[in-house]
Amino acid sequence: MNHVPLSLLAGAALVLGCAATPALAGTAPRPGLFLTVSGSNNTWIKGVRLICEPRPAGMHPNAAAACADLERAGGDLDGLPGRPRPCTREYDPVTATATGTYGGRPISWQRTFSNACVLESETGPVFSF
């Protein structure tokens, strides 16, 4: 029996869902960013939609702070101010992704961090959900 990682299935569903969107004539893409964090070897995945315009919204637990950091970085996820703090050197990688729109521009971003502490330290509230 073949076992397919849950994150692979979730990614396929996301791709299929996005691929189907253009078929709906006259519909605009959903606003905001779909943020995900997945664990080492895709053992788990979690995601949330963050909408910043016209005001912070979505299911993100700290949308206002996440949107403020995104605004400060000009929508550049590599330029987030983060919340620097000391982290262990434990290697337990997590991968963060952001897809969607911010400030009217398409965003497609992915980065792997050595552990969850480093992710939170470098990205602050954006991926804290």
PDB file of C-alpha atoms in Angstrom, residues 30-76:
ATOM      1  CA  ARG A  30      -9.360  35.643  -3.529  1.00  0.00           C
ATOM      2  CA  PRO A  31      -7.777  38.559  -1.677  1.00  0.00           C
ATOM      3  CA  GLY A  32      -4.948  38.111   0.780  1.00  0.00           C
ATOM      4  CA  LEU A  33      -2.344  35.476   1.430  1.00  0.00           C
ATOM      5  CA  PHE A  34      -2.711  31.797   2.164  1.00  0.00           C
ATOM      6  CA  LEU A  35       0.053  31.042   4.687  1.00  0.00           C
ATOM      7  CA  THR A  36       1.247  27.533   5.541  1.00  0.00           C
ATOM      8  CA  VAL A  37       3.815  25.998   7.855  1.00  0.00           C
ATOM      9  CA  SER A  38       4.803  22.352   7.486  1.00  0.00           C
ATOM     10  CA  GLY A  39       6.965  20.185   9.691  1.00  0.00           C
ATOM     11  CA  SER A  40      10.025  18.109   9.083  1.00  0.00           C
ATOM     12  CA  ASN A  41       9.552  15.560   6.300  1.00  0.00           C
ATOM     13  CA  ASN A  42       6.019  16.923   5.815  1.00  0.00           C
ATOM     14  CA  THR A  43       4.838  15.206   8.990  1.00  0.00           C
ATOM     15  CA  TRP A  44       2.241  17.944   9.549  1.00  0.00           C
ATOM     16  CA  ILE A  45       0.902  21.077   7.881  1.00  0.00           C
ATOM     17  CA  LYS A  46      -1.201  24.000   9.042  1.00  0.00           C
ATOM     18  CA  GLY A  47      -2.465  26.996   7.150  1.00  0.00           C
ATOM     19  CA  VAL A  48      -4.506  30.157   7.434  1.00  0.00           C
ATOM     20  CA  ARG A  49      -5.691  32.981   5.174  1.00  0.00           C
ATOM     21  CA  LEU A  50      -4.497  36.485   6.045  1.00  0.00           C
ATOM     22  CA  ILE A  51      -6.232  39.503   4.540  1.00  0.00           C
ATOM     23  CA  CYS A  52      -4.648  42.919   5.098  1.00  0.00           C
ATOM     24  CA  GLU A  53      -6.592  45.185   2.745  1.00  0.00           C
ATOM     25  CA  PRO A  54      -8.698  47.161   3.356  1.00  0.00           C
ATOM     26  CA  ARG A  55      -8.206  46.149   7.009  1.00  0.00           C
ATOM     27  CA  PRO A  56      -6.743  43.109   8.788  1.00  0.00           C
ATOM     28  CA  ALA A  57      -9.078  40.129   8.563  1.00  0.00           C
ATOM     29  CA  GLY A  58      -9.153  36.386   8.005  1.00  0.00           C
ATOM     30  CA  MET A  59      -8.628  33.523  10.397  1.00  0.00           C
ATOM     31  CA  HIS A  60      -5.093  34.564  11.404  1.00  0.00           C
ATOM     32  CA  PRO A  61      -5.039  34.825  15.232  1.00  0.00           C
ATOM     33  CA  ASN A  62      -2.958  38.030  15.154  1.00  0.00           C
ATOM     34  CA  ALA A  63      -3.909  39.565  11.803  1.00  0.00           C
ATOM     35  CA  ALA A  64      -3.292  43.197  12.838  1.00  0.00           C
ATOM     36  CA  ALA A  65       0.326  42.575  13.921  1.00  0.00           C
ATOM     37  CA  ALA A  66       1.014  40.314  10.920  1.00  0.00           C
ATOM     38  CA  CYS A  67      -0.334  42.949   8.512  1.00  0.00           C
ATOM     39  CA  ALA A  68       1.651  45.698  10.247  1.00  0.00           C
ATOM     40  CA  ASP A  69       4.876  43.697   9.766  1.00  0.00           C
ATOM     41  CA  LEU A  70       4.014  42.985   6.122  1.00  0.00           C
ATOM     42  CA  GLU A  71       3.370  46.687   5.558  1.00  0.00           C
ATOM     43  CA  ARG A  72       6.685  47.590   7.222  1.00  0.00           C
ATOM     44  CA  ALA A  73       8.436  45.126   4.877  1.00  0.00           C
ATOM     45  CA  GLY A  74       6.610  46.460   1.801  1.00  0.00           C
ATOM     46  CA  GLY A  75       5.094  43.014   1.222  1.00  0.00           C
ATOM     47  CA  ASP A  76       8.553  41.396   0.987  1.00  0.00           C
TER      48      ASP A  76
END
